[in-house]
């Protein structure tokens, strides 16, 4: 197993690490060493979870050995409470790691990754009784009902008690090694069934002295759950995996909605408690419950119901809104204050227990609604303070009652207390002395809102690239349809029949081109329903758009009802696995069930189509009030943290929903797929800047639909014939090596070999057919030497040997500034790029032959800018022409001339023109200096400006002005002057104007 030295820490990693994995682990360790928080984004398939575990546990191990053993002393007088202590008392000095994810299924995957590592910390998984209970009766219950039933049986001593609970101390005493090997929830349940101890309380006792705890989010976010954890929070490490929705989860956990039907149910339960307590007193002289207490509770709830009904609501759309502290004024009218709230909470708790005992006797299993009243009181009167209310808004709205409560058609009111500061759920952690909080996900972009919303400082941030190569992804903006009509899903155009039909015709074409599974995401369920209804309608003389889609792929529509969702997924996968079918198309919604956490790897998701920006409904009261709240907070008030404006938040939420949907495809290093943005607004640089960073370099803006059909057809044809899956099979057979690379320098650094190999593997232009790489002059080249192994690292290590890895800043510097060595190709001299076919002349039903009529390079992860540099005297504004003729691969650098194509296109140069070696060397040297002088963020901006110049998405005056700003400062002034050599001569005077200003 390779070992990497990262920031002085020896990190054991089960495989040879990618460059991006080393950078990711470097950031994790930096966060832990410097005691600061981190935001880390790494695309799905880059081994994010494995890196996170290895880096964190390696750092923890460097402090001291992991905990082993446990001793338990059970005290019969403790009524089920066990005194637990570690056999290594000194382990309490070390940091406890709490690893939280959204669901138990995600935690299960994390445990599987832990088993792949060499680290064996003492660990435990925390779960609910719903997952862990093995009692024959209690395991059938749910929610608070199950919790109360469990507690009741654990307290009892007679016949009706939980025997599993009593066996926990004995089992832990006999098995002190429990948790030293990774155990999942299923493992704990199997232990309980086989040996008898309660899995739930087994995990509750074990978590007190472990090195790492795995738990769902609510154990950290919910104050009640958090208090149940007996952890030493001081110096602890909190990790939130899949954290892209953390803001909304935190805000929802601190908010409540009280609809009329729920309040009515609570009043009914209070009445039942009165009757039950009187019945018990009369039959068994049981005076433990006072009927008067329940009568008071019922009276207060009736008064609250009346108070809510009396509030004047002038506008049904706007509702009735008041500042957060108004909730205390409302409750004070009912004599519910800080002094009386604790007494009322006690009454609610007794009432819940009474109802639970009655329901258990009757075996009804009814959920106790009164528990919600207790939770609301805890939320409003938390810690006896009122300061948190300023982050809230009170809202009362009227809606038509839903049919399930028997009052359909009647007007129902809902009282809400909405939290608009998600940081309120996280504010306690700094007070506890938590060492570091790490938020990570495959889609955190745009990142800025996390720090601003959670009110935490995140000095360490990372947006990692993907581990795939450029020929595994096609990403493009499709601003127009087949007829040339503009795609824009805003409210101004989305309801027009022309827009719907144009979008439908585009989907028909894409369904024909994309193999296997195609995912199509709409901004909302409303738009999904409206557009599909339009597609299904047809004229008598023509086939409907829906029928034309069905000819190519079987359609599946995401249901609104969660219960029907598993059936739709099954239908989709069944169709994909049917060899007689040509694939399936899944119509889904951004922020829906398909876009969240599902894995559409390989043939399940070969392309994803985004039909628009999924803005939340602006008239929704919660959205409207959130925007108003942020606008008020963004005014200068001496805040420690910058606050988002309402519009910034609104836009970033839409962008994050897009990134989440796009992340369904390309799920591992050998996967490939296309990302298609069918909305003109994605062509704007600002909008593209909010797309996940790993996608941005690959995005191309097209002007015609025919270009998309052409390049997309070629992409799937080429990647299908020599795709990554074939490489992975060969890699496995060949021990991870893909062909020998002839070199004039036997001691050449493997990283530089790989980069040169990548240059041959990646198409020189986006329309370059990868299959044409096989058509060399000598005809001897195999694709084995042309595709980079996906997991080749610049820092190779042999098993058992340590490889020293510098900080991420130095790693990036080496990647960007590495000097290329000479590679003499012995198998191929020239590539035949000549082709006479012209784009747009092909019928949509005619197979497209290989051609390269309009060439454009991918901007790969290295941001190779030589494609933009050439002799400025050869540049002109004339239209691009088809390149014909050969490309000499044996220049001084040993690589093909990247700038040749651009020079020919812009200058109408003859086919036999070859730039001088001096020009290329000059451009390379200038590029190295730019990388050296600019920061990483500035360099990425520089790339963006150059790309905007080439694609004409920005005016040249704007580009030159932006670049002149980047080169501000005495040490950068030479770059500013030298850049003039790389712009067309007719713009020299304009550029000199900006130079003179500096």
PDB file of C-alpha atoms in Angstrom, residues 779-890:
ATOM      1  CA  UNK A 779      -0.344   3.161 -39.933  1.00  0.00           C
ATOM      2  CA  UNK A 780       1.280   1.439 -36.946  1.00  0.00           C
ATOM      3  CA  UNK A 781      -0.104   3.365 -33.997  1.00  0.00           C
ATOM      4  CA  UNK A 782      -2.291   1.578 -31.444  1.00  0.00           C
ATOM      5  CA  UNK A 783      -4.623   3.502 -29.202  1.00  0.00           C
ATOM      6  CA  UNK A 784      -2.802   1.969 -26.233  1.00  0.00           C
ATOM      7  CA  UNK A 785      -0.192   4.671 -26.443  1.00  0.00           C
ATOM      8  CA  UNK A 786      -2.621   7.518 -26.861  1.00  0.00           C
ATOM      9  CA  UNK A 787      -4.907   7.433 -23.820  1.00  0.00           C
ATOM     10  CA  UNK A 788      -3.617   8.477 -20.443  1.00  0.00           C
ATOM     11  CA  UNK A 789      -4.170   6.019 -17.597  1.00  0.00           C
ATOM     12  CA  UNK A 790      -6.850   7.669 -15.474  1.00  0.00           C
ATOM     13  CA  UNK A 791      -5.069   7.023 -12.211  1.00  0.00           C
ATOM     14  CA  UNK A 792      -1.500   7.932 -13.190  1.00  0.00           C
ATOM     15  CA  UNK A 793      -0.022  10.291 -10.650  1.00  0.00           C
ATOM     16  CA  UNK A 794       2.949  12.568 -10.977  1.00  0.00           C
ATOM     17  CA  UNK A 795       4.034  11.240  -7.617  1.00  0.00           C
ATOM     18  CA  UNK A 796       4.372   7.524  -8.217  1.00  0.00           C
ATOM     19  CA  UNK A 797       5.249   5.210  -5.378  1.00  0.00           C
ATOM     20  CA  UNK A 798       6.116   1.580  -5.088  1.00  0.00           C
ATOM     21  CA  UNK A 799       4.379  -0.517  -2.510  1.00  0.00           C
ATOM     22  CA  UNK A 800       5.902  -0.019   0.863  1.00  0.00           C
ATOM     23  CA  UNK A 801       7.863   3.067  -0.145  1.00  0.00           C
ATOM     24  CA  UNK A 802       7.183   6.589   1.001  1.00  0.00           C
ATOM     25  CA  UNK A 803       6.677   9.365  -1.532  1.00  0.00           C
ATOM     26  CA  UNK A 804       7.212  12.877  -0.227  1.00  0.00           C
ATOM     27  CA  UNK A 805       4.381  15.189  -1.204  1.00  0.00           C
ATOM     28  CA  UNK A 806       4.625  18.925  -0.705  1.00  0.00           C
ATOM     29  CA  UNK A 807       1.768  21.238   0.106  1.00  0.00           C
ATOM     30  CA  UNK A 808      -1.013  21.700  -2.402  1.00  0.00           C
ATOM     31  CA  UNK A 809       0.335  25.081  -3.457  1.00  0.00           C
ATOM     32  CA  UNK A 810       3.654  23.543  -4.436  1.00  0.00           C
ATOM     33  CA  UNK A 811       1.927  20.600  -6.111  1.00  0.00           C
ATOM     34  CA  UNK A 812      -0.117  22.949  -8.260  1.00  0.00           C
ATOM     35  CA  UNK A 813       2.954  24.969  -9.048  1.00  0.00           C
ATOM     36  CA  UNK A 814       4.798  21.914 -10.268  1.00  0.00           C
ATOM     37  CA  UNK A 815       1.879  20.818 -12.358  1.00  0.00           C
ATOM     38  CA  UNK A 816       1.580  24.219 -14.016  1.00  0.00           C
ATOM     39  CA  UNK A 817       5.231  25.120 -14.369  1.00  0.00           C
ATOM     40  CA  UNK A 818       6.772  21.762 -15.182  1.00  0.00           C
ATOM     41  CA  UNK A 819       9.183  21.990 -18.102  1.00  0.00           C
ATOM     42  CA  UNK A 820       8.236  19.673 -20.922  1.00  0.00           C
ATOM     43  CA  UNK A 821      10.860  17.133 -22.041  1.00  0.00           C
ATOM     44  CA  UNK A 822      11.373  15.862 -25.555  1.00  0.00           C
ATOM     45  CA  UNK A 823       9.356  12.906 -26.758  1.00  0.00           C
ATOM     46  CA  UNK A 824      10.432  11.448 -30.049  1.00  0.00           C
ATOM     47  CA  UNK A 825       7.595   9.555 -31.602  1.00  0.00           C
ATOM     48  CA  UNK A 826       8.854   6.483 -33.405  1.00  0.00           C
ATOM     49  CA  UNK A 827       5.500   5.360 -34.715  1.00  0.00           C
ATOM     50  CA  UNK A 828       3.887   8.433 -36.209  1.00  0.00           C
ATOM     51  CA  UNK A 829       5.207  11.429 -38.106  1.00  0.00           C
ATOM     52  CA  UNK A 830       2.132  13.274 -39.262  1.00  0.00           C
ATOM     53  CA  UNK A 831      -1.600  13.283 -38.625  1.00  0.00           C
ATOM     54  CA  UNK A 832      -3.950  13.666 -41.536  1.00  0.00           C
ATOM     55  CA  UNK A 833      -6.342  16.467 -40.669  1.00  0.00           C
ATOM     56  CA  UNK A 834      -7.590  17.101 -44.175  1.00  0.00           C
ATOM     57  CA  UNK A 835     -11.263  16.726 -44.883  1.00  0.00           C
ATOM     58  CA  UNK A 836     -13.507  18.411 -47.377  1.00  0.00           C
ATOM     59  CA  UNK A 837     -16.851  18.096 -45.622  1.00  0.00           C
ATOM     60  CA  UNK A 838     -18.532  21.230 -44.336  1.00  0.00           C
ATOM     61  CA  UNK A 839     -20.628  21.585 -41.221  1.00  0.00           C
ATOM     62  CA  UNK A 840     -24.310  22.044 -41.714  1.00  0.00           C
ATOM     63  CA  UNK A 841     -24.534  20.268 -45.062  1.00  0.00           C
ATOM     64  CA  UNK A 842     -25.553  16.931 -43.603  1.00  0.00           C
ATOM     65  CA  UNK A 843     -29.103  15.750 -43.331  1.00  0.00           C
ATOM     66  CA  UNK A 844     -30.174  15.018 -39.790  1.00  0.00           C
ATOM     67  CA  UNK A 845     -30.729  11.383 -40.717  1.00  0.00           C
ATOM     68  CA  UNK A 846     -27.452  10.955 -42.629  1.00  0.00           C
ATOM     69  CA  UNK A 847     -24.496   9.452 -40.756  1.00  0.00           C
ATOM     70  CA  UNK A 848     -21.789  12.053 -40.252  1.00  0.00           C
ATOM     71  CA  UNK A 849     -18.361  11.162 -41.585  1.00  0.00           C
ATOM     72  CA  UNK A 850     -15.176  12.211 -39.785  1.00  0.00           C
ATOM     73  CA  UNK A 851     -14.336  15.827 -40.527  1.00  0.00           C
ATOM     74  CA  UNK A 852     -12.696  18.792 -38.897  1.00  0.00           C
ATOM     75  CA  UNK A 853     -14.196  21.793 -40.531  1.00  0.00           C
ATOM     76  CA  UNK A 854     -14.176  24.070 -37.539  1.00  0.00           C
ATOM     77  CA  UNK A 855     -11.543  23.250 -34.994  1.00  0.00           C
ATOM     78  CA  UNK A 856     -11.379  24.329 -31.405  1.00  0.00           C
ATOM     79  CA  UNK A 857      -9.237  23.030 -28.570  1.00  0.00           C
ATOM     80  CA  UNK A 858     -10.427  21.783 -25.238  1.00  0.00           C
ATOM     81  CA  UNK A 859      -9.018  23.817 -22.397  1.00  0.00           C
ATOM     82  CA  UNK A 860      -7.742  21.014 -20.213  1.00  0.00           C
ATOM     83  CA  UNK A 861      -6.937  21.084 -16.528  1.00  0.00           C
ATOM     84  CA  UNK A 862      -3.533  22.617 -17.299  1.00  0.00           C
ATOM     85  CA  UNK A 863      -5.087  25.604 -19.069  1.00  0.00           C
ATOM     86  CA  UNK A 864      -2.623  25.394 -21.974  1.00  0.00           C
ATOM     87  CA  UNK A 865      -2.751  28.908 -23.429  1.00  0.00           C
ATOM     88  CA  UNK A 866      -0.420  28.326 -26.369  1.00  0.00           C
ATOM     89  CA  UNK A 867      -3.520  27.841 -28.467  1.00  0.00           C
ATOM     90  CA  UNK A 868      -4.164  31.581 -28.088  1.00  0.00           C
ATOM     91  CA  UNK A 869      -0.626  32.681 -28.938  1.00  0.00           C
ATOM     92  CA  UNK A 870       0.811  33.116 -32.388  1.00  0.00           C
ATOM     93  CA  UNK A 871       2.508  35.775 -34.431  1.00  0.00           C
ATOM     94  CA  UNK A 872       0.318  38.819 -34.009  1.00  0.00           C
ATOM     95  CA  UNK A 873       1.050  39.915 -37.547  1.00  0.00           C
ATOM     96  CA  UNK A 874      -0.761  36.842 -38.836  1.00  0.00           C
ATOM     97  CA  UNK A 875      -3.948  37.511 -36.886  1.00  0.00           C
ATOM     98  CA  UNK A 876      -6.923  39.089 -38.578  1.00  0.00           C
ATOM     99  CA  UNK A 877     -10.652  39.309 -38.105  1.00  0.00           C
ATOM    100  CA  UNK A 878     -11.532  37.147 -41.108  1.00  0.00           C
ATOM    101  CA  UNK A 879     -13.748  34.098 -40.760  1.00  0.00           C
ATOM    102  CA  UNK A 880     -12.322  30.708 -39.786  1.00  0.00           C
ATOM    103  CA  UNK A 881     -11.349  28.383 -42.590  1.00  0.00           C
ATOM    104  CA  UNK A 882     -10.997  24.617 -42.718  1.00  0.00           C
ATOM    105  CA  UNK A 883      -7.463  23.421 -41.992  1.00  0.00           C
ATOM    106  CA  UNK A 884      -5.935  21.150 -44.561  1.00  0.00           C
ATOM    107  CA  UNK A 885      -2.513  19.582 -44.587  1.00  0.00           C
ATOM    108  CA  UNK A 886      -0.185  17.900 -42.145  1.00  0.00           C
ATOM    109  CA  UNK A 887       1.040  18.850 -38.703  1.00  0.00           C
ATOM    110  CA  UNK A 888       4.664  18.193 -37.878  1.00  0.00           C
ATOM    111  CA  UNK A 889       4.826  16.504 -34.500  1.00  0.00           C
ATOM    112  CA  UNK A 890       8.592  16.858 -34.133  1.00  0.00           C
TER     113      UNK A 890
END
